[in-house]
PDB file of C-alpha atoms in Angstrom:
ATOM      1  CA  UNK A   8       0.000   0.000   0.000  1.00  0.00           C
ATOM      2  CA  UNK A   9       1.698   3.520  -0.480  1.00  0.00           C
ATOM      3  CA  UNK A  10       1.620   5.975   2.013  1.00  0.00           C
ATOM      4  CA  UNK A  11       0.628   9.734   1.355  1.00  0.00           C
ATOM      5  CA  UNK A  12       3.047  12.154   2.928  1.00  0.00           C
ATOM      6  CA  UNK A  13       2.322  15.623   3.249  1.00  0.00           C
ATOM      7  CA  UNK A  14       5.665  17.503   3.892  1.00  0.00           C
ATOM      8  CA  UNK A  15       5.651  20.793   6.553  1.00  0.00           C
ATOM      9  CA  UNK A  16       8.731  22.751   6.665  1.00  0.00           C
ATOM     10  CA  UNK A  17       9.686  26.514   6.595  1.00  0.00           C
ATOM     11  CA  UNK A  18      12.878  25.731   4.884  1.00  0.00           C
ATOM     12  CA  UNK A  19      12.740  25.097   0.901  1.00  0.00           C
ATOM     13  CA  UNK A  20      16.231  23.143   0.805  1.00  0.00           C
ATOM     14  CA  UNK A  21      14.880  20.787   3.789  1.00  0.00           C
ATOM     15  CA  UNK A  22      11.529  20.118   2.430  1.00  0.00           C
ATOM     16  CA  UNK A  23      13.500  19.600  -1.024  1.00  0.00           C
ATOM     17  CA  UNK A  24      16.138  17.197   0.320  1.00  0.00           C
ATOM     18  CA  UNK A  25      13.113  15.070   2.187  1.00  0.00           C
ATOM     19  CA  UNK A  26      11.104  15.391  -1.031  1.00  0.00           C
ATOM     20  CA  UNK A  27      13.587  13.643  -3.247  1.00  0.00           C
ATOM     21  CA  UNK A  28      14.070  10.626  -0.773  1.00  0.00           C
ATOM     22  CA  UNK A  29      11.049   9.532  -0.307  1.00  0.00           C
ATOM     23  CA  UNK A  30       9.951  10.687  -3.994  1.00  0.00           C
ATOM     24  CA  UNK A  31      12.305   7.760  -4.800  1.00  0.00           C
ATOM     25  CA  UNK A  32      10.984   5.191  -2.783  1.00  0.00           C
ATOM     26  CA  UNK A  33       8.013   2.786  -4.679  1.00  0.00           C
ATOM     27  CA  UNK A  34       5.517   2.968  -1.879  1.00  0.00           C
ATOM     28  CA  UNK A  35       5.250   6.833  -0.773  1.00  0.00           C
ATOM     29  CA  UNK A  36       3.805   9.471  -2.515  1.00  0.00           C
ATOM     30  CA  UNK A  37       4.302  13.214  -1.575  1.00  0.00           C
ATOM     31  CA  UNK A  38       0.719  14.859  -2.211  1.00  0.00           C
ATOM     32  CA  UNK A  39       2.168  18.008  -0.870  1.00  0.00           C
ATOM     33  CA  UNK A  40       4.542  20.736   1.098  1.00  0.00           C
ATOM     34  CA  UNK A  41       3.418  23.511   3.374  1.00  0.00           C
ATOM     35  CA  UNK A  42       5.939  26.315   4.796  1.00  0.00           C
ATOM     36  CA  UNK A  43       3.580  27.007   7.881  1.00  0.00           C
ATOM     37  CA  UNK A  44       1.391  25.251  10.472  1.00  0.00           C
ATOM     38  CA  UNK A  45      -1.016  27.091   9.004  1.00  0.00           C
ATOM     39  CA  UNK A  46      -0.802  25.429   5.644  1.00  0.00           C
ATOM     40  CA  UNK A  47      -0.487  22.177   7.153  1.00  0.00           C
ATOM     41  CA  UNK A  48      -3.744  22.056   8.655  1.00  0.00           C
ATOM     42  CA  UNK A  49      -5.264  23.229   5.589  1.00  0.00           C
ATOM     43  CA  UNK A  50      -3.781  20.797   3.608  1.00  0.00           C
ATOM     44  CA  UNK A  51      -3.916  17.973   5.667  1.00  0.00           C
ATOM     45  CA  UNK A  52      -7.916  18.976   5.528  1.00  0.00           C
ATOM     46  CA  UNK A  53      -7.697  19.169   1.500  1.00  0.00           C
ATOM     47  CA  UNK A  54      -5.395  16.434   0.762  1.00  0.00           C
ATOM     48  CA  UNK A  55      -5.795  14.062   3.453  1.00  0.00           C
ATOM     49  CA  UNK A  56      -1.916  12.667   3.787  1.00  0.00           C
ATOM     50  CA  UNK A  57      -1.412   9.381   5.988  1.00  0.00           C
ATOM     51  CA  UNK A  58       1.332  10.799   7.661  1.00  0.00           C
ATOM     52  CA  UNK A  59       1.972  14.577   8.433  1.00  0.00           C
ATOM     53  CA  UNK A  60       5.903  15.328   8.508  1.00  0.00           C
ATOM     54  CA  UNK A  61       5.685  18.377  10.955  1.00  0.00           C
ATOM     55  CA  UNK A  62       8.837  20.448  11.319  1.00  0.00           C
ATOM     56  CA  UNK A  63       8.394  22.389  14.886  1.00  0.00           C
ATOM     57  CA  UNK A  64       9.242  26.279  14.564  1.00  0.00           C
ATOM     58  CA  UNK A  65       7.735  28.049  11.750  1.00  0.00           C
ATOM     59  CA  UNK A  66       6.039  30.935  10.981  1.00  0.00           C
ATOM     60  CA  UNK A  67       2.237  32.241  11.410  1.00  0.00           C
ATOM     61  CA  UNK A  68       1.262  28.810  13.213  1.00  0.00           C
ATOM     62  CA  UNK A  69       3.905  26.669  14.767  1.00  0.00           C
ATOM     63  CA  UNK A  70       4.255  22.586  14.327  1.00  0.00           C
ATOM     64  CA  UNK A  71       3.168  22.017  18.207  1.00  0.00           C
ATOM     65  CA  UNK A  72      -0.149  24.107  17.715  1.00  0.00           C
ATOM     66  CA  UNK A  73      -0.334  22.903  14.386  1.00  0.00           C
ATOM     67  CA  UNK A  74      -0.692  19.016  15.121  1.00  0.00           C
ATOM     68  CA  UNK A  75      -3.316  19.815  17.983  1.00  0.00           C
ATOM     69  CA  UNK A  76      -5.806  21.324  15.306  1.00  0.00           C
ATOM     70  CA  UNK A  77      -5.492  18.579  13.011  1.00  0.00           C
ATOM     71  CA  UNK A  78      -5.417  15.668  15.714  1.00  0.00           C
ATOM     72  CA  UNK A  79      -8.045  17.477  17.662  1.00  0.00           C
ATOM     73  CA  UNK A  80      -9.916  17.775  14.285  1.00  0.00           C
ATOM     74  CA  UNK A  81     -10.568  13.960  14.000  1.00  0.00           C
ATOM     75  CA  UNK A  82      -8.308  13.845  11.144  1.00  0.00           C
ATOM     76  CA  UNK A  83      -7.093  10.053  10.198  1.00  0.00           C
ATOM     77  CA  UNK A  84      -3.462  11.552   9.368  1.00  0.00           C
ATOM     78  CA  UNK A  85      -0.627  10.769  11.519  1.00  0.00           C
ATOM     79  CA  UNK A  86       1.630  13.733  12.801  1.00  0.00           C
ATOM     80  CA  UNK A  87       5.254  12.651  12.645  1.00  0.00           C
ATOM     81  CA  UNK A  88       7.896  15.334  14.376  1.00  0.00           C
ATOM     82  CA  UNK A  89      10.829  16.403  13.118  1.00  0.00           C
ATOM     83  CA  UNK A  90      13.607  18.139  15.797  1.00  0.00           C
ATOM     84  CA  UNK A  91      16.860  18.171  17.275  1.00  0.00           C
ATOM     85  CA  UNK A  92      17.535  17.479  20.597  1.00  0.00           C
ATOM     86  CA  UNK A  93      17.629  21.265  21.333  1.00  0.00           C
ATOM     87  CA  UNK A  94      14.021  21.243  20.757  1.00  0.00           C
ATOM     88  CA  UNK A  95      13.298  18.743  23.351  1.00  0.00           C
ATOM     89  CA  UNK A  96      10.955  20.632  25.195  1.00  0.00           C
ATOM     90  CA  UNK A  97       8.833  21.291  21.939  1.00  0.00           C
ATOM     91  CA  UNK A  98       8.988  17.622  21.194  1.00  0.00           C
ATOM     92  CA  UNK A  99       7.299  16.643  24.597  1.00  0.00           C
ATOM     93  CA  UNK A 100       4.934  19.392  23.834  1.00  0.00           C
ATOM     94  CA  UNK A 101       3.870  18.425  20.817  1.00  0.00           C
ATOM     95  CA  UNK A 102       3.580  14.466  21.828  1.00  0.00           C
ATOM     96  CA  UNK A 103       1.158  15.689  24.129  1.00  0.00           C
ATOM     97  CA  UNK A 104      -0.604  17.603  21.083  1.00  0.00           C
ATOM     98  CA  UNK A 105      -1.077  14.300  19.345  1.00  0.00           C
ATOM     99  CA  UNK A 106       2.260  13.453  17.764  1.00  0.00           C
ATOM    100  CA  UNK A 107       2.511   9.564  16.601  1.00  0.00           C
ATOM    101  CA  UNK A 108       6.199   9.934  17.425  1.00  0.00           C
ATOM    102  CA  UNK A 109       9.571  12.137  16.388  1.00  0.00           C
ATOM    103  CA  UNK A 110      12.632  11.843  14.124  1.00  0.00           C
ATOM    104  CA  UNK A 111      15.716  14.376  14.452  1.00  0.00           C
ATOM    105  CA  UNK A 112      16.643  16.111  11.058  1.00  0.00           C
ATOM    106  CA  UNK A 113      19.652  14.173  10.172  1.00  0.00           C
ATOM    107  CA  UNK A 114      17.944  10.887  10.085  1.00  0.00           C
ATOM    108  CA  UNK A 115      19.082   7.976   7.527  1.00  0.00           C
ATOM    109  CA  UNK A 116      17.333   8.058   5.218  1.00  0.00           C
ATOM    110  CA  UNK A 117      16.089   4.552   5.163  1.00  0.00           C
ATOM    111  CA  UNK A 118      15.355   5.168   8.592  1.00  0.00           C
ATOM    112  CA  UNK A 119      13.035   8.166   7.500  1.00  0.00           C
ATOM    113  CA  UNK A 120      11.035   5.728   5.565  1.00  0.00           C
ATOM    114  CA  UNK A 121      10.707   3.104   7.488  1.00  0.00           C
ATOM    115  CA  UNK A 122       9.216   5.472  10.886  1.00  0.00           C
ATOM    116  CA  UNK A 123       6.913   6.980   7.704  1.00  0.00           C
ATOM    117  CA  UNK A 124       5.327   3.604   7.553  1.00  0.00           C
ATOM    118  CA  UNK A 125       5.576   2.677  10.938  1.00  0.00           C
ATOM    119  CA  UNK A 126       3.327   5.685  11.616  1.00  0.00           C
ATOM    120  CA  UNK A 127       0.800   5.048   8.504  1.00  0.00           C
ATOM    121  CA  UNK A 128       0.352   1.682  10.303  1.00  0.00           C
ATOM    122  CA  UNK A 129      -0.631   2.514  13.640  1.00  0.00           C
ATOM    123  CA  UNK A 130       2.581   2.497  15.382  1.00  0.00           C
ATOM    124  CA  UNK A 131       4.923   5.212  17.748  1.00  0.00           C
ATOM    125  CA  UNK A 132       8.082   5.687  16.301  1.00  0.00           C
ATOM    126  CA  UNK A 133      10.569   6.533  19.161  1.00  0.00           C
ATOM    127  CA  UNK A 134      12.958   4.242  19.924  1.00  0.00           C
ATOM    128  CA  UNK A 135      13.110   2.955  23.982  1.00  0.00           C
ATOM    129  CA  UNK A 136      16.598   4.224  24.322  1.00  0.00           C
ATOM    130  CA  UNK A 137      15.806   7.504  22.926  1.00  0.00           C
ATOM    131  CA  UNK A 138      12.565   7.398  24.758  1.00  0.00           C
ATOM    132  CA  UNK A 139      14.423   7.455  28.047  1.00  0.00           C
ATOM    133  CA  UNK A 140      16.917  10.192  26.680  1.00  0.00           C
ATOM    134  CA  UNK A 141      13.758  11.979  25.739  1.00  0.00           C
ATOM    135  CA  UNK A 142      11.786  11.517  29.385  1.00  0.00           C
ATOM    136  CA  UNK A 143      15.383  12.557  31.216  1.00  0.00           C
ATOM    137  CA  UNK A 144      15.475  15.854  29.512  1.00  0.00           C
ATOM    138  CA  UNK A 145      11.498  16.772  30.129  1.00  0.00           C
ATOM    139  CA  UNK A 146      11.703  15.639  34.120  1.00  0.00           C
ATOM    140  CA  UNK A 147      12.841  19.259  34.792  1.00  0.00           C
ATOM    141  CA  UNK A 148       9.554  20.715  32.593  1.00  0.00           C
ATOM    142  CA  UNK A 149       7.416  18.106  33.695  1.00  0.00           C
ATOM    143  CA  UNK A 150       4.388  18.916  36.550  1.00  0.00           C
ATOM    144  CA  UNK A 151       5.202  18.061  39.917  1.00  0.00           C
ATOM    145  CA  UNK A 152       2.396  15.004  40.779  1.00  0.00           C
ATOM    146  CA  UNK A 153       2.112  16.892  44.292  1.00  0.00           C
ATOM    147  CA  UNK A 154       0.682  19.507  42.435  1.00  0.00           C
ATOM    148  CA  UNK A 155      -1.336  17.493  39.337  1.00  0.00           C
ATOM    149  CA  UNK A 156      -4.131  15.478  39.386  1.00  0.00           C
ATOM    150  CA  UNK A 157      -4.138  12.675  42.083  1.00  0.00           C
ATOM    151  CA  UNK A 158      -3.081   8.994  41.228  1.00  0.00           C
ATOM    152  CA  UNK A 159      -5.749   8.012  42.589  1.00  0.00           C
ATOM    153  CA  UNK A 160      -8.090   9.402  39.630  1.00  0.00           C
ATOM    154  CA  UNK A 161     -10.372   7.097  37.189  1.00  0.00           C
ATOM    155  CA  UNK A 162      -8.179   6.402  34.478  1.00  0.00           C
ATOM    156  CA  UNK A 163      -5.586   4.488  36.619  1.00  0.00           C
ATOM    157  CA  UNK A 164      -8.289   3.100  38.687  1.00  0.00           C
ATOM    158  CA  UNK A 165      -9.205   0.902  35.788  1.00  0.00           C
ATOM    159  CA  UNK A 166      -6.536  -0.794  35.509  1.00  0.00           C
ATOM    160  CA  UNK A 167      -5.301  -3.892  36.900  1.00  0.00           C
ATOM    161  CA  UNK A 168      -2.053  -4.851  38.825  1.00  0.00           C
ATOM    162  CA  UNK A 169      -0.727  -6.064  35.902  1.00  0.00           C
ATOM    163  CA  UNK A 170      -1.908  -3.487  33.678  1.00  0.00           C
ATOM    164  CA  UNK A 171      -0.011  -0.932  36.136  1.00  0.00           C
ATOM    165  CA  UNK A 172       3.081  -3.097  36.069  1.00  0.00           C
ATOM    166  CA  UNK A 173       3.394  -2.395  32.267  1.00  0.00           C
ATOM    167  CA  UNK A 174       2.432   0.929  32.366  1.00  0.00           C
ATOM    168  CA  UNK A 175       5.245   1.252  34.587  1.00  0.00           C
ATOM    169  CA  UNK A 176       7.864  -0.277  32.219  1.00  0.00           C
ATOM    170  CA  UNK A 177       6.064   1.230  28.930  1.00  0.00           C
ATOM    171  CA  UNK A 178       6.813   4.371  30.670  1.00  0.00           C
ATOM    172  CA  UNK A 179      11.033   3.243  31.614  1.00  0.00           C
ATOM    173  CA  UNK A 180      10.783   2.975  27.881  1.00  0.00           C
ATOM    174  CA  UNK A 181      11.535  -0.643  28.058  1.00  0.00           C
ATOM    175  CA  UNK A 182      10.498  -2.526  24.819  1.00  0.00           C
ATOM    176  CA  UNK A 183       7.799  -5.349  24.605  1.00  0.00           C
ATOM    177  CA  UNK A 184      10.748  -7.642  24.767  1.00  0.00           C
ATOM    178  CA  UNK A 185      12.172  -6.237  27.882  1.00  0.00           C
ATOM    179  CA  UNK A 186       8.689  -6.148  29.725  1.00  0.00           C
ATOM    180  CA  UNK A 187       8.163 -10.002  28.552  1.00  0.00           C
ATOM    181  CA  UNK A 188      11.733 -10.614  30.727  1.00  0.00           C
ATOM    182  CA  UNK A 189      10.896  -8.818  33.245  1.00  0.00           C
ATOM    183  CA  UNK A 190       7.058  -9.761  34.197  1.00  0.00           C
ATOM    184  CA  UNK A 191       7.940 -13.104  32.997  1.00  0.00           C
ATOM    185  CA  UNK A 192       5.369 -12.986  29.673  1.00  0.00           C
ATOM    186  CA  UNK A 193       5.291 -13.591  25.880  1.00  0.00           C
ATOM    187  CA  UNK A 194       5.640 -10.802  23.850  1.00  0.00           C
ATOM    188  CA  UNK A 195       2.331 -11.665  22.537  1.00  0.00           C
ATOM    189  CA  UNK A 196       0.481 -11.019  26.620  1.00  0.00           C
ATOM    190  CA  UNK A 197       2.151  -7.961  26.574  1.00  0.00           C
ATOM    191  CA  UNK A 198       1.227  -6.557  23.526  1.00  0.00           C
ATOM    192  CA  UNK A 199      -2.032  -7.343  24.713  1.00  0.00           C
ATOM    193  CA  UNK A 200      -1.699  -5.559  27.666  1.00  0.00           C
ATOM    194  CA  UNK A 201      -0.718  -2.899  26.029  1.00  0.00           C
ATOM    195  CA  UNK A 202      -3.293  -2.177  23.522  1.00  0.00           C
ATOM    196  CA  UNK A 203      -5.322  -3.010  27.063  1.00  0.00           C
ATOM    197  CA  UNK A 204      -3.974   0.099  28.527  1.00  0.00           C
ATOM    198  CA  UNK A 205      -4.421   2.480  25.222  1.00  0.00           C
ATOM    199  CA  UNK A 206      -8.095   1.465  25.820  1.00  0.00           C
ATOM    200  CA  UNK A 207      -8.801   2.357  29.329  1.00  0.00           C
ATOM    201  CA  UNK A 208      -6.345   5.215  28.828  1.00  0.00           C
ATOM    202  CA  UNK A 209      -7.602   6.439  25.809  1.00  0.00           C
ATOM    203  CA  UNK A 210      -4.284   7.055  24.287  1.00  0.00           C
ATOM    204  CA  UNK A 211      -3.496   6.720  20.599  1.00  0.00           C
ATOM    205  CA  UNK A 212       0.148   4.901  21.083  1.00  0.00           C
ATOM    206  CA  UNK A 213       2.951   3.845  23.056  1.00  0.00           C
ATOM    207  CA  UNK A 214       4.172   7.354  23.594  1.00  0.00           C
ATOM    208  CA  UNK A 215       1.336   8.969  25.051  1.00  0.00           C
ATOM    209  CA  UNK A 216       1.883   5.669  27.431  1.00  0.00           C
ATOM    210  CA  UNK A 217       5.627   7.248  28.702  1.00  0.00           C
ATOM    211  CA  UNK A 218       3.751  10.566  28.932  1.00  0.00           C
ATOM    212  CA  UNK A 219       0.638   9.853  30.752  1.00  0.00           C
ATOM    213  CA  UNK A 220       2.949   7.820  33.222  1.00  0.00           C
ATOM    214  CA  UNK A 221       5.729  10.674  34.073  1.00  0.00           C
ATOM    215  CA  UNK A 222       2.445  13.267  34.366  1.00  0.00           C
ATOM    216  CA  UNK A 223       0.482  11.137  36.552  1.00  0.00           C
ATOM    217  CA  UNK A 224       3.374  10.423  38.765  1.00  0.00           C
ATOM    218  CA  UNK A 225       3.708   6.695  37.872  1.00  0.00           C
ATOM    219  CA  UNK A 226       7.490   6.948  37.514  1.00  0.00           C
ATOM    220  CA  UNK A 227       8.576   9.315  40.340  1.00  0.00           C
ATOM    221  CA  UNK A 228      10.926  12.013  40.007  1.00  0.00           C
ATOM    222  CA  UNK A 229      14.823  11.371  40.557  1.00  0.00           C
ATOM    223  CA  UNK A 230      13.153   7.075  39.700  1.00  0.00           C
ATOM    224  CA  UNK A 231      14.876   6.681  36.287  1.00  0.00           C
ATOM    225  CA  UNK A 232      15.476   3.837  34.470  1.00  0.00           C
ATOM    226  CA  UNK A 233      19.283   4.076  34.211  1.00  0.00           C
ATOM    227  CA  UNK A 234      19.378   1.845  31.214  1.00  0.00           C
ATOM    228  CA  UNK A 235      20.867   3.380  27.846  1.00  0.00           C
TER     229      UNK A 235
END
C-alpha cells in the first residue's frame, strides 16, 4: 500500500532534500509541502496525507499548535515530528498535542522511511533508548504530581495490577521484549496488555503511554530507568 506524505517545513532546501528521498521510494507518494502550520492544517484537511511530517518552529502557526488542530480535528493523518535534541521541550509538547512519534533532522534516510510507515500503520516511532533520553530531559519541565491530578483518579483506577506493572515499564521505555523478561510474559500477553492500557487510557500509542505515566506520577521524580 503507499503511504501519502504531506511535507511541513519553513525551509525550501529541507523540504526539497526530504522530497527527493522519499519521492524515490516505490511505496510513498508526496501529495504536498506547506511552509507554515497554518498550511499544514489546511492541507492535511484538502489532501488528506497518511502521515503529516511536521517540522516544529515556523512561521504564522507553529508545528506544536499545528498538530493539535489537526489531531483534535478527528483527522485520520498521523503527525510525525521532526527536531533536534535542542528542541526537546517542543517535542514533549507536541507528543502531548497528538504526535505519533519524532525523528531528528539528520535521520538515515532509510530510517526516514521506514518510521513513515511505521506511523501510517498505527505504530509510535521513538525508539526505547531515545525514549528514556527523551523523558530525562522533560523531568525538569514536567508537573510536579504533588501539584497534578491525584493517582488516585479514574483512568488508573481501571486498571489492573498487571496493567499498572506495564504501564510502569512502557513508561522506563523498556520494549515489549524487555517487559516479557521482566514480568515473565510472551511478547504476545504484553502486547495485549498494552493495547489493554491504550483502551482504558484512551491514548493513541505507546508514547502517550511514557507521557501519561511521568504526568500522573507513575514513575517518580529522581526514579529513572538508568538503562541506555
Amino acid at each position: 500500500m503507499t503511504v501519502s506524505v504531506l511535507l511541513v517545513d519553513d525551509q525550501p532546501l529541507l523540504s526539497l532534500g526530504f522530497r527527493l528521498i522519499l519521492e524515490a521510494q516505490p511505496d510513498v507518494t508526496v501529495v504536498g509541502e506547506a511552509g507554515d502550520g497554518a498550511q499544514a492544517v489546511a492541507m492535511t484537511r484538502a489532501l488528506r496525507p497518511a502521515v503529516v511530517l511536521m517540522d516544529v518552529r515556523m512561521p504564522v502557526l507553529d508545528g506544536i499548535e499545528a498538530t493539535r488542530l489537526i489531531v483534535d480535528s478527528g483527522s485520520p493523518a498521523r503527525v510525525l515530528v521532526l527536531t533536534t535534541f535542542d528542541l526537546d521541550e517542543y517535542v514533549y509538547a507536541a507528543l502531548r498535542a497528538g504526535a505519533s512519534g519524532f525523528l531528528l533532522k539528520d535521520v538515515p534516510p532509510a530510517d526516514l522511511v521506514t518510521a513513515i510507515h511505521a506511523v501510517a500503520g498505527g505504530h509510535a516511532v521513538v525508539a526505547p533508548a531515545v525514549t528514556r533520553r527523551l523523558i530525562d530531559a522533560f523531568l525538569p519541565h514536567l508537573p510536579d504530581p504533588a501539584t497534578g491530578r491525584s493517582l488516585a483518579d479514574e483512568a488508573l483506577h481501571r486498571l489492573t495490577g498487571r496493567e499498572r506493572e506495564v504501564l510502569e515499564l512502557v513508561g522506563r521505555g523498556r520494549s515489549n521484549t524487555e517487559i516479557a523478561d521482566a514480568l515473565t510474559l510472551s511478547e504476545a500477553t504484553v502486547k495485549a496488555h498494552v493495547g489493554r492500557l491504550l483502551a482504558k487510557l484512551r491514548l493513541r500509542d505507546r508514547v502517550q503511554i511514557v507521557v501519561f505515566a511521568y504526568e500522573r506520577g507513575v514513575i517518580a521524580r529522581g526514579d529513572r530507568d538508568g538503562t541506555a
